[in-house]
Amino acid sequence: NAGVTQTPKFQVLKTGQSMTLQCAQDMNHNSMYWYRQDPGMGLRLIYYSASEGTTDKGEVPNGYNVSRLNKREFSLRLESAAPSQTSVYFCASSIYNSPLHFGNGTRLTVT
Amino acid sequence: GQQVMQIPQYQHVQEGEDFTTYCNSSTTLSNIQWYKQRPGGHPVFLIQLVKSGEVKKQKRLTFQFGEAKKNSSLHITATQTTDVGTYFCAGPTYDSASKIIFGSGTRLSIRP
């Protein structure tokens, strides 16, 4: 049982480049989330999708876009990467009002 | 906006000592969840509390949810080296049950 799968695991971008972080879950969960975690810091919510077909802003949405492609997949796009977006990105999923299941994270460095 | 705060930020204890982290929300929470993140890993769910005043135990870990449902605590008795990591509380915001925000976390390190 794979759970929540994130790709890629590592990525280095130059300022201004774009990229999409992929996330897929195989647990038939309704809700999916993107968080970022800066070194020594907590998790900050970027965007979430309460159910297929809906997306909403979290605490720090600026500079990001998301797509809930179907019930399984939730992608995060950086249109023009900035050094301030250097972070570890975690995708998570859950059934309504239940605990979050996290992927292993994507470590992104923007130079 | 709604905030979830945790104290202390860091705690360094001798193995065998107790450890407590406190979580405070600026608004009432419908439930609170606790997660543990090992160094280099991802957060892993520990427990969820729903009822006012609820207390749950998992071996050496005791979790409490405040009467007003705005605060919570995690207490570890007789810490072991396997307890090393960062402990986070998390809860839904008042405006969306699906919008889960996290506290800043408490990093626990242990002297063997």
PDB file of C-alpha atoms in Angstrom:
ATOM      1  CA  ASN A   1       0.000   0.000   0.000  1.00  0.00           C
ATOM      2  CA  ALA A   2       1.787   3.125  -1.253  1.00  0.00           C
ATOM      3  CA  GLY A   3      -0.235   5.727   0.681  1.00  0.00           C
ATOM      4  CA  VAL A   4       0.793   9.239  -0.395  1.00  0.00           C
ATOM      5  CA  THR A   5       3.435   9.448  -3.120  1.00  0.00           C
ATOM      6  CA  GLN A   6       5.291  12.663  -3.950  1.00  0.00           C
ATOM      7  CA  THR A   7       7.560  13.324  -6.902  1.00  0.00           C
ATOM      8  CA  PRO A   8      10.264  14.417  -7.286  1.00  0.00           C
ATOM      9  CA  LYS A   9      12.095  13.813  -3.994  1.00  0.00           C
ATOM     10  CA  PHE A  10      14.690  16.503  -4.680  1.00  0.00           C
ATOM     11  CA  GLN A  11      14.788  19.455  -7.056  1.00  0.00           C
ATOM     12  CA  VAL A  12      17.109  22.380  -7.675  1.00  0.00           C
ATOM     13  CA  LEU A  13      15.756  25.343  -9.618  1.00  0.00           C
ATOM     14  CA  LYS A  14      17.160  28.645 -10.706  1.00  0.00           C
ATOM     15  CA  THR A  15      15.287  31.821  -9.882  1.00  0.00           C
ATOM     16  CA  GLY A  16      12.495  32.346 -12.380  1.00  0.00           C
ATOM     17  CA  GLN A  17      12.157  28.719 -13.444  1.00  0.00           C
ATOM     18  CA  SER A  18       8.869  26.905 -13.115  1.00  0.00           C
ATOM     19  CA  MET A  19       8.035  23.422 -11.948  1.00  0.00           C
ATOM     20  CA  THR A  20       5.183  21.222 -10.782  1.00  0.00           C
ATOM     21  CA  LEU A  21       5.267  19.027  -7.706  1.00  0.00           C
ATOM     22  CA  GLN A  22       3.158  15.923  -8.056  1.00  0.00           C
ATOM     23  CA  CYS A  23       1.187  14.151  -5.345  1.00  0.00           C
ATOM     24  CA  ALA A  24      -0.986  11.047  -5.564  1.00  0.00           C
ATOM     25  CA  GLN A  25      -2.816   9.045  -2.904  1.00  0.00           C
ATOM     26  CA  ASP A  26      -4.334   5.585  -3.180  1.00  0.00           C
ATOM     27  CA  MET A  27      -6.440   5.623  -0.004  1.00  0.00           C
ATOM     28  CA  ASN A  28      -9.602   7.045  -1.589  1.00  0.00           C
ATOM     29  CA  HIS A  29      -9.295  10.161   0.577  1.00  0.00           C
ATOM     30  CA  ASN A  30     -11.470  13.180  -0.111  1.00  0.00           C
ATOM     31  CA  SER A  31      -9.163  15.932   1.114  1.00  0.00           C
ATOM     32  CA  MET A  32      -5.632  16.733   0.014  1.00  0.00           C
ATOM     33  CA  TYR A  33      -3.137  19.327   1.229  1.00  0.00           C
ATOM     34  CA  TRP A  34       0.141  21.030   0.419  1.00  0.00           C
ATOM     35  CA  TYR A  35       2.360  22.268   3.246  1.00  0.00           C
ATOM     36  CA  ARG A  36       5.797  23.805   3.280  1.00  0.00           C
ATOM     37  CA  GLN A  37       8.319  23.399   6.069  1.00  0.00           C
ATOM     38  CA  ASP A  38      11.295  25.710   6.338  1.00  0.00           C
ATOM     39  CA  PRO A  39      14.399  24.597   8.299  1.00  0.00           C
ATOM     40  CA  GLY A  40      13.613  24.327  11.999  1.00  0.00           C
ATOM     41  CA  MET A  41      10.090  25.567  11.444  1.00  0.00           C
ATOM     42  CA  GLY A  42       6.592  24.221  11.560  1.00  0.00           C
ATOM     43  CA  LEU A  43       4.310  23.304   8.682  1.00  0.00           C
ATOM     44  CA  ARG A  44       2.473  26.078   6.910  1.00  0.00           C
ATOM     45  CA  LEU A  45      -0.543  25.323   4.757  1.00  0.00           C
ATOM     46  CA  ILE A  46      -0.200  26.509   1.159  1.00  0.00           C
ATOM     47  CA  TYR A  47      -3.397  25.199  -0.448  1.00  0.00           C
ATOM     48  CA  TYR A  48      -5.878  22.484   0.251  1.00  0.00           C
ATOM     49  CA  SER A  49      -8.633  20.654  -1.574  1.00  0.00           C
ATOM     50  CA  ALA A  50     -11.510  19.562   0.618  1.00  0.00           C
ATOM     51  CA  SER A  51     -12.957  17.393  -2.145  1.00  0.00           C
ATOM     52  CA  GLU A  52     -12.497  16.627  -5.803  1.00  0.00           C
ATOM     53  CA  GLY A  53     -13.201  19.732  -7.858  1.00  0.00           C
ATOM     54  CA  THR A  54     -12.492  22.270  -5.110  1.00  0.00           C
ATOM     55  CA  THR A  55      -9.339  24.085  -4.025  1.00  0.00           C
ATOM     56  CA  ASP A  56      -8.842  26.768  -1.394  1.00  0.00           C
ATOM     57  CA  LYS A  57      -6.048  28.994  -0.172  1.00  0.00           C
ATOM     58  CA  GLY A  58      -4.199  28.188   2.985  1.00  0.00           C
ATOM     59  CA  GLU A  59      -1.941  30.370   5.116  1.00  0.00           C
ATOM     60  CA  VAL A  60       0.786  31.073   2.524  1.00  0.00           C
ATOM     61  CA  PRO A  61      -0.643  30.722  -1.025  1.00  0.00           C
ATOM     62  CA  ASN A  62       1.233  33.533  -2.788  1.00  0.00           C
ATOM     63  CA  GLY A  63       3.527  32.320  -5.577  1.00  0.00           C
ATOM     64  CA  TYR A  64       1.787  28.954  -5.928  1.00  0.00           C
ATOM     65  CA  ASN A  65      -1.037  27.401  -7.905  1.00  0.00           C
ATOM     66  CA  VAL A  66      -2.692  24.027  -7.475  1.00  0.00           C
ATOM     67  CA  SER A  67      -4.750  21.592  -9.487  1.00  0.00           C
ATOM     68  CA  ARG A  68      -6.930  18.813  -8.127  1.00  0.00           C
ATOM     69  CA  LEU A  69      -6.670  16.670 -11.247  1.00  0.00           C
ATOM     70  CA  ASN A  70      -8.945  13.920  -9.913  1.00  0.00           C
ATOM     71  CA  LYS A  71      -9.661  12.336  -6.556  1.00  0.00           C
ATOM     72  CA  ARG A  72      -6.198  10.768  -6.398  1.00  0.00           C
ATOM     73  CA  GLU A  73      -3.957  13.599  -7.589  1.00  0.00           C
ATOM     74  CA  PHE A  74      -3.189  17.093  -6.322  1.00  0.00           C
ATOM     75  CA  SER A  75      -0.357  19.059  -7.931  1.00  0.00           C
ATOM     76  CA  LEU A  76       1.447  22.203  -6.797  1.00  0.00           C
ATOM     77  CA  ARG A  77       2.942  24.570  -9.355  1.00  0.00           C
ATOM     78  CA  LEU A  78       5.566  27.257  -8.934  1.00  0.00           C
ATOM     79  CA  GLU A  79       5.286  29.549 -11.956  1.00  0.00           C
ATOM     80  CA  SER A  80       8.393  31.634 -11.258  1.00  0.00           C
ATOM     81  CA  ALA A  81      10.508  30.201  -8.461  1.00  0.00           C
ATOM     82  CA  ALA A  82      12.142  32.503  -5.924  1.00  0.00           C
ATOM     83  CA  PRO A  83      14.840  31.762  -3.312  1.00  0.00           C
ATOM     84  CA  SER A  84      12.209  32.342  -0.612  1.00  0.00           C
ATOM     85  CA  GLN A  85      10.464  29.213  -1.878  1.00  0.00           C
ATOM     86  CA  THR A  86      13.397  27.019  -0.880  1.00  0.00           C
ATOM     87  CA  SER A  87      11.761  24.568   1.489  1.00  0.00           C
ATOM     88  CA  VAL A  88      10.561  21.032   2.029  1.00  0.00           C
ATOM     89  CA  TYR A  89       7.103  20.506   0.568  1.00  0.00           C
ATOM     90  CA  PHE A  90       4.765  17.924   2.037  1.00  0.00           C
ATOM     91  CA  CYS A  91       1.596  16.620   0.494  1.00  0.00           C
ATOM     92  CA  ALA A  92      -1.026  15.061   2.766  1.00  0.00           C
ATOM     93  CA  SER A  93      -4.450  13.503   2.445  1.00  0.00           C
ATOM     94  CA  SER A  94      -7.327  12.611   4.725  1.00  0.00           C
ATOM     95  CA  ILE A  95     -10.952  11.619   4.909  1.00  0.00           C
ATOM     96  CA  TYR A  96     -13.098  14.394   6.347  1.00  0.00           C
ATOM     97  CA  ASN A  97     -12.302  15.103  10.003  1.00  0.00           C
ATOM     98  CA  SER A  98      -9.732  12.313  10.189  1.00  0.00           C
ATOM     99  CA  PRO A  99      -5.924  12.443  10.626  1.00  0.00           C
ATOM    100  CA  LEU A 100      -3.597  13.485   7.856  1.00  0.00           C
ATOM    101  CA  HIS A 101      -1.389  10.999   6.028  1.00  0.00           C
ATOM    102  CA  PHE A 102       1.789  12.586   4.706  1.00  0.00           C
ATOM    103  CA  GLY A 103       4.057  11.840   1.791  1.00  0.00           C
ATOM    104  CA  ASN A 104       7.833  11.730   2.197  1.00  0.00           C
ATOM    105  CA  GLY A 105       8.309  15.292   0.997  1.00  0.00           C
ATOM    106  CA  THR A 106      10.042  17.129  -1.834  1.00  0.00           C
ATOM    107  CA  ARG A 107      13.205  19.047  -0.981  1.00  0.00           C
ATOM    108  CA  LEU A 108      13.328  22.110  -3.207  1.00  0.00           C
ATOM    109  CA  THR A 109      16.252  24.499  -3.489  1.00  0.00           C
ATOM    110  CA  VAL A 110      15.964  27.697  -5.502  1.00  0.00           C
ATOM    111  CA  THR A 111      19.264  29.413  -6.300  1.00  0.00           C
TER     112      THR A 111
ATOM    113  CA  GLY B   1      -6.207  34.903  11.277  1.00  0.00           C
ATOM    114  CA  GLN B   2      -6.436  31.884  13.531  1.00  0.00           C
ATOM    115  CA  GLN B   3      -3.166  30.864  15.128  1.00  0.00           C
ATOM    116  CA  VAL B   4      -1.955  27.737  16.866  1.00  0.00           C
ATOM    117  CA  MET B   5       1.046  28.233  19.101  1.00  0.00           C
ATOM    118  CA  GLN B   6       3.262  25.760  20.882  1.00  0.00           C
ATOM    119  CA  ILE B   7       5.717  26.099  23.732  1.00  0.00           C
ATOM    120  CA  PRO B   8       8.476  25.493  24.325  1.00  0.00           C
ATOM    121  CA  GLN B   9      10.171  25.684  20.933  1.00  0.00           C
ATOM    122  CA  TYR B  10      12.985  23.397  22.074  1.00  0.00           C
ATOM    123  CA  GLN B  11      13.429  21.021  24.998  1.00  0.00           C
ATOM    124  CA  HIS B  12      16.629  19.178  25.839  1.00  0.00           C
ATOM    125  CA  VAL B  13      16.266  16.571  28.585  1.00  0.00           C
ATOM    126  CA  GLN B  14      18.244  13.804  30.213  1.00  0.00           C
ATOM    127  CA  GLU B  15      17.022  10.351  29.267  1.00  0.00           C
ATOM    128  CA  GLY B  16      14.506   9.257  31.871  1.00  0.00           C
ATOM    129  CA  GLU B  17      13.224  12.779  32.573  1.00  0.00           C
ATOM    130  CA  ASP B  18       9.687  13.822  31.737  1.00  0.00           C
ATOM    131  CA  PHE B  19       8.723  16.145  28.876  1.00  0.00           C
ATOM    132  CA  THR B  20       5.684  18.316  28.233  1.00  0.00           C
ATOM    133  CA  THR B  21       4.678  20.454  25.277  1.00  0.00           C
ATOM    134  CA  TYR B  22       1.747  22.864  25.296  1.00  0.00           C
ATOM    135  CA  CYS B  23      -0.489  23.917  22.435  1.00  0.00           C
ATOM    136  CA  ASN B  24      -2.755  26.981  22.424  1.00  0.00           C
ATOM    137  CA  SER B  25      -5.235  28.067  19.779  1.00  0.00           C
ATOM    138  CA  SER B  26      -6.589  31.588  19.361  1.00  0.00           C
ATOM    139  CA  THR B  27     -10.038  30.079  18.701  1.00  0.00           C
ATOM    140  CA  THR B  28     -12.024  27.051  19.823  1.00  0.00           C
ATOM    141  CA  LEU B  29     -11.091  23.829  18.045  1.00  0.00           C
ATOM    142  CA  SER B  30     -13.532  21.086  17.091  1.00  0.00           C
ATOM    143  CA  ASN B  31     -10.708  18.593  17.542  1.00  0.00           C
ATOM    144  CA  ILE B  32      -6.961  18.559  17.979  1.00  0.00           C
ATOM    145  CA  GLN B  33      -4.431  16.203  16.472  1.00  0.00           C
ATOM    146  CA  TRP B  34      -0.867  15.451  17.522  1.00  0.00           C
ATOM    147  CA  TYR B  35       1.915  14.418  15.177  1.00  0.00           C
ATOM    148  CA  LYS B  36       5.551  13.381  15.595  1.00  0.00           C
ATOM    149  CA  GLN B  37       8.238  14.100  13.038  1.00  0.00           C
ATOM    150  CA  ARG B  38      11.579  12.326  13.320  1.00  0.00           C
ATOM    151  CA  PRO B  39      14.638  14.194  11.986  1.00  0.00           C
ATOM    152  CA  GLY B  40      14.595  14.031   8.193  1.00  0.00           C
ATOM    153  CA  GLY B  41      11.174  12.383   8.138  1.00  0.00           C
ATOM    154  CA  HIS B  42       7.581  13.341   7.620  1.00  0.00           C
ATOM    155  CA  PRO B  43       4.931  13.993  10.284  1.00  0.00           C
ATOM    156  CA  VAL B  44       3.236  10.877  11.586  1.00  0.00           C
ATOM    157  CA  PHE B  45      -0.133  10.955  13.319  1.00  0.00           C
ATOM    158  CA  LEU B  46      -0.165  10.104  17.020  1.00  0.00           C
ATOM    159  CA  ILE B  47      -3.654  10.821  18.318  1.00  0.00           C
ATOM    160  CA  GLN B  48      -6.816  12.890  17.927  1.00  0.00           C
ATOM    161  CA  LEU B  49      -8.814  14.430  20.780  1.00  0.00           C
ATOM    162  CA  VAL B  50     -12.394  15.545  20.255  1.00  0.00           C
ATOM    163  CA  LYS B  51     -14.169  16.026  23.570  1.00  0.00           C
ATOM    164  CA  SER B  52     -13.751  18.859  26.029  1.00  0.00           C
ATOM    165  CA  GLY B  53     -11.487  17.746  28.890  1.00  0.00           C
ATOM    166  CA  GLU B  54     -10.564  14.526  27.120  1.00  0.00           C
ATOM    167  CA  VAL B  55      -7.481  12.625  28.277  1.00  0.00           C
ATOM    168  CA  LYS B  56      -5.918   9.806  26.283  1.00  0.00           C
ATOM    169  CA  LYS B  57      -2.868   7.693  26.993  1.00  0.00           C
ATOM    170  CA  GLN B  58      -0.530   5.779  24.735  1.00  0.00           C
ATOM    171  CA  LYS B  59       2.004   3.897  26.885  1.00  0.00           C
ATOM    172  CA  ARG B  60       4.257   6.697  28.252  1.00  0.00           C
ATOM    173  CA  LEU B  61       2.428   9.480  26.350  1.00  0.00           C
ATOM    174  CA  THR B  62      -0.531  11.356  27.867  1.00  0.00           C
ATOM    175  CA  PHE B  63      -2.600  13.766  25.805  1.00  0.00           C
ATOM    176  CA  GLN B  64      -5.088  16.280  27.193  1.00  0.00           C
ATOM    177  CA  PHE B  65      -7.655  18.555  25.545  1.00  0.00           C
ATOM    178  CA  GLY B  66      -8.631  21.614  27.534  1.00  0.00           C
ATOM    179  CA  GLU B  67     -12.113  22.234  28.883  1.00  0.00           C
ATOM    180  CA  ALA B  68     -12.543  25.244  26.603  1.00  0.00           C
ATOM    181  CA  LYS B  69     -11.165  23.272  23.625  1.00  0.00           C
ATOM    182  CA  LYS B  70      -8.564  25.965  22.997  1.00  0.00           C
ATOM    183  CA  ASN B  71      -5.514  24.255  24.448  1.00  0.00           C
ATOM    184  CA  SER B  72      -3.901  20.865  24.652  1.00  0.00           C
ATOM    185  CA  SER B  73      -0.826  19.205  26.062  1.00  0.00           C
ATOM    186  CA  LEU B  74       1.363  16.191  25.426  1.00  0.00           C
ATOM    187  CA  HIS B  75       3.286  14.708  28.336  1.00  0.00           C
ATOM    188  CA  ILE B  76       5.926  12.007  27.971  1.00  0.00           C
ATOM    189  CA  THR B  77       6.943  10.126  31.108  1.00  0.00           C
ATOM    190  CA  ALA B  78      10.499   8.827  31.448  1.00  0.00           C
ATOM    191  CA  THR B  79      11.763   9.835  28.008  1.00  0.00           C
ATOM    192  CA  GLN B  80      13.736   7.420  25.866  1.00  0.00           C
ATOM    193  CA  THR B  81      16.059   8.109  22.955  1.00  0.00           C
ATOM    194  CA  THR B  82      13.335   6.869  20.613  1.00  0.00           C
ATOM    195  CA  ASP B  83      11.225   9.878  21.643  1.00  0.00           C
ATOM    196  CA  VAL B  84      13.586  12.287  19.843  1.00  0.00           C
ATOM    197  CA  GLY B  85      11.824  14.401  17.234  1.00  0.00           C
ATOM    198  CA  THR B  86       9.511  17.348  16.804  1.00  0.00           C
ATOM    199  CA  TYR B  87       5.981  17.189  18.167  1.00  0.00           C
ATOM    200  CA  PHE B  88       3.244  19.175  16.449  1.00  0.00           C
ATOM    201  CA  CYS B  89      -0.328  19.892  17.352  1.00  0.00           C
ATOM    202  CA  ALA B  90      -2.800  20.645  14.584  1.00  0.00           C
ATOM    203  CA  GLY B  91      -6.440  21.509  14.248  1.00  0.00           C
ATOM    204  CA  PRO B  92      -9.133  22.703  11.863  1.00  0.00           C
ATOM    205  CA  THR B  93      -9.759  26.415  11.497  1.00  0.00           C
ATOM    206  CA  TYR B  94     -13.017  27.963  12.671  1.00  0.00           C
ATOM    207  CA  ASP B  95     -14.084  28.766   9.099  1.00  0.00           C
ATOM    208  CA  SER B  96     -13.356  25.397   7.477  1.00  0.00           C
ATOM    209  CA  ALA B  97     -13.295  21.955   9.057  1.00  0.00           C
ATOM    210  CA  SER B  98     -11.054  20.735   6.238  1.00  0.00           C
ATOM    211  CA  LYS B  99      -8.462  23.502   6.650  1.00  0.00           C
ATOM    212  CA  ILE B 100      -5.914  21.997   9.049  1.00  0.00           C
ATOM    213  CA  ILE B 101      -3.240  24.286  10.463  1.00  0.00           C
ATOM    214  CA  PHE B 102      -0.251  23.289  12.553  1.00  0.00           C
ATOM    215  CA  GLY B 103       1.436  24.673  15.606  1.00  0.00           C
ATOM    216  CA  SER B 104       5.083  25.676  15.384  1.00  0.00           C
ATOM    217  CA  GLY B 105       6.223  22.447  17.032  1.00  0.00           C
ATOM    218  CA  THR B 106       8.423  21.497  19.983  1.00  0.00           C
ATOM    219  CA  ARG B 107      11.741  19.866  19.186  1.00  0.00           C
ATOM    220  CA  LEU B 108      12.757  17.279  21.774  1.00  0.00           C
ATOM    221  CA  SER B 109      16.369  16.188  22.104  1.00  0.00           C
ATOM    222  CA  ILE B 110      17.634  13.725  24.697  1.00  0.00           C
ATOM    223  CA  ARG B 111      20.962  13.229  26.461  1.00  0.00           C
ATOM    224  CA  PRO B 112      21.621   9.511  26.827  1.00  0.00           C
TER     225      PRO B 112
END
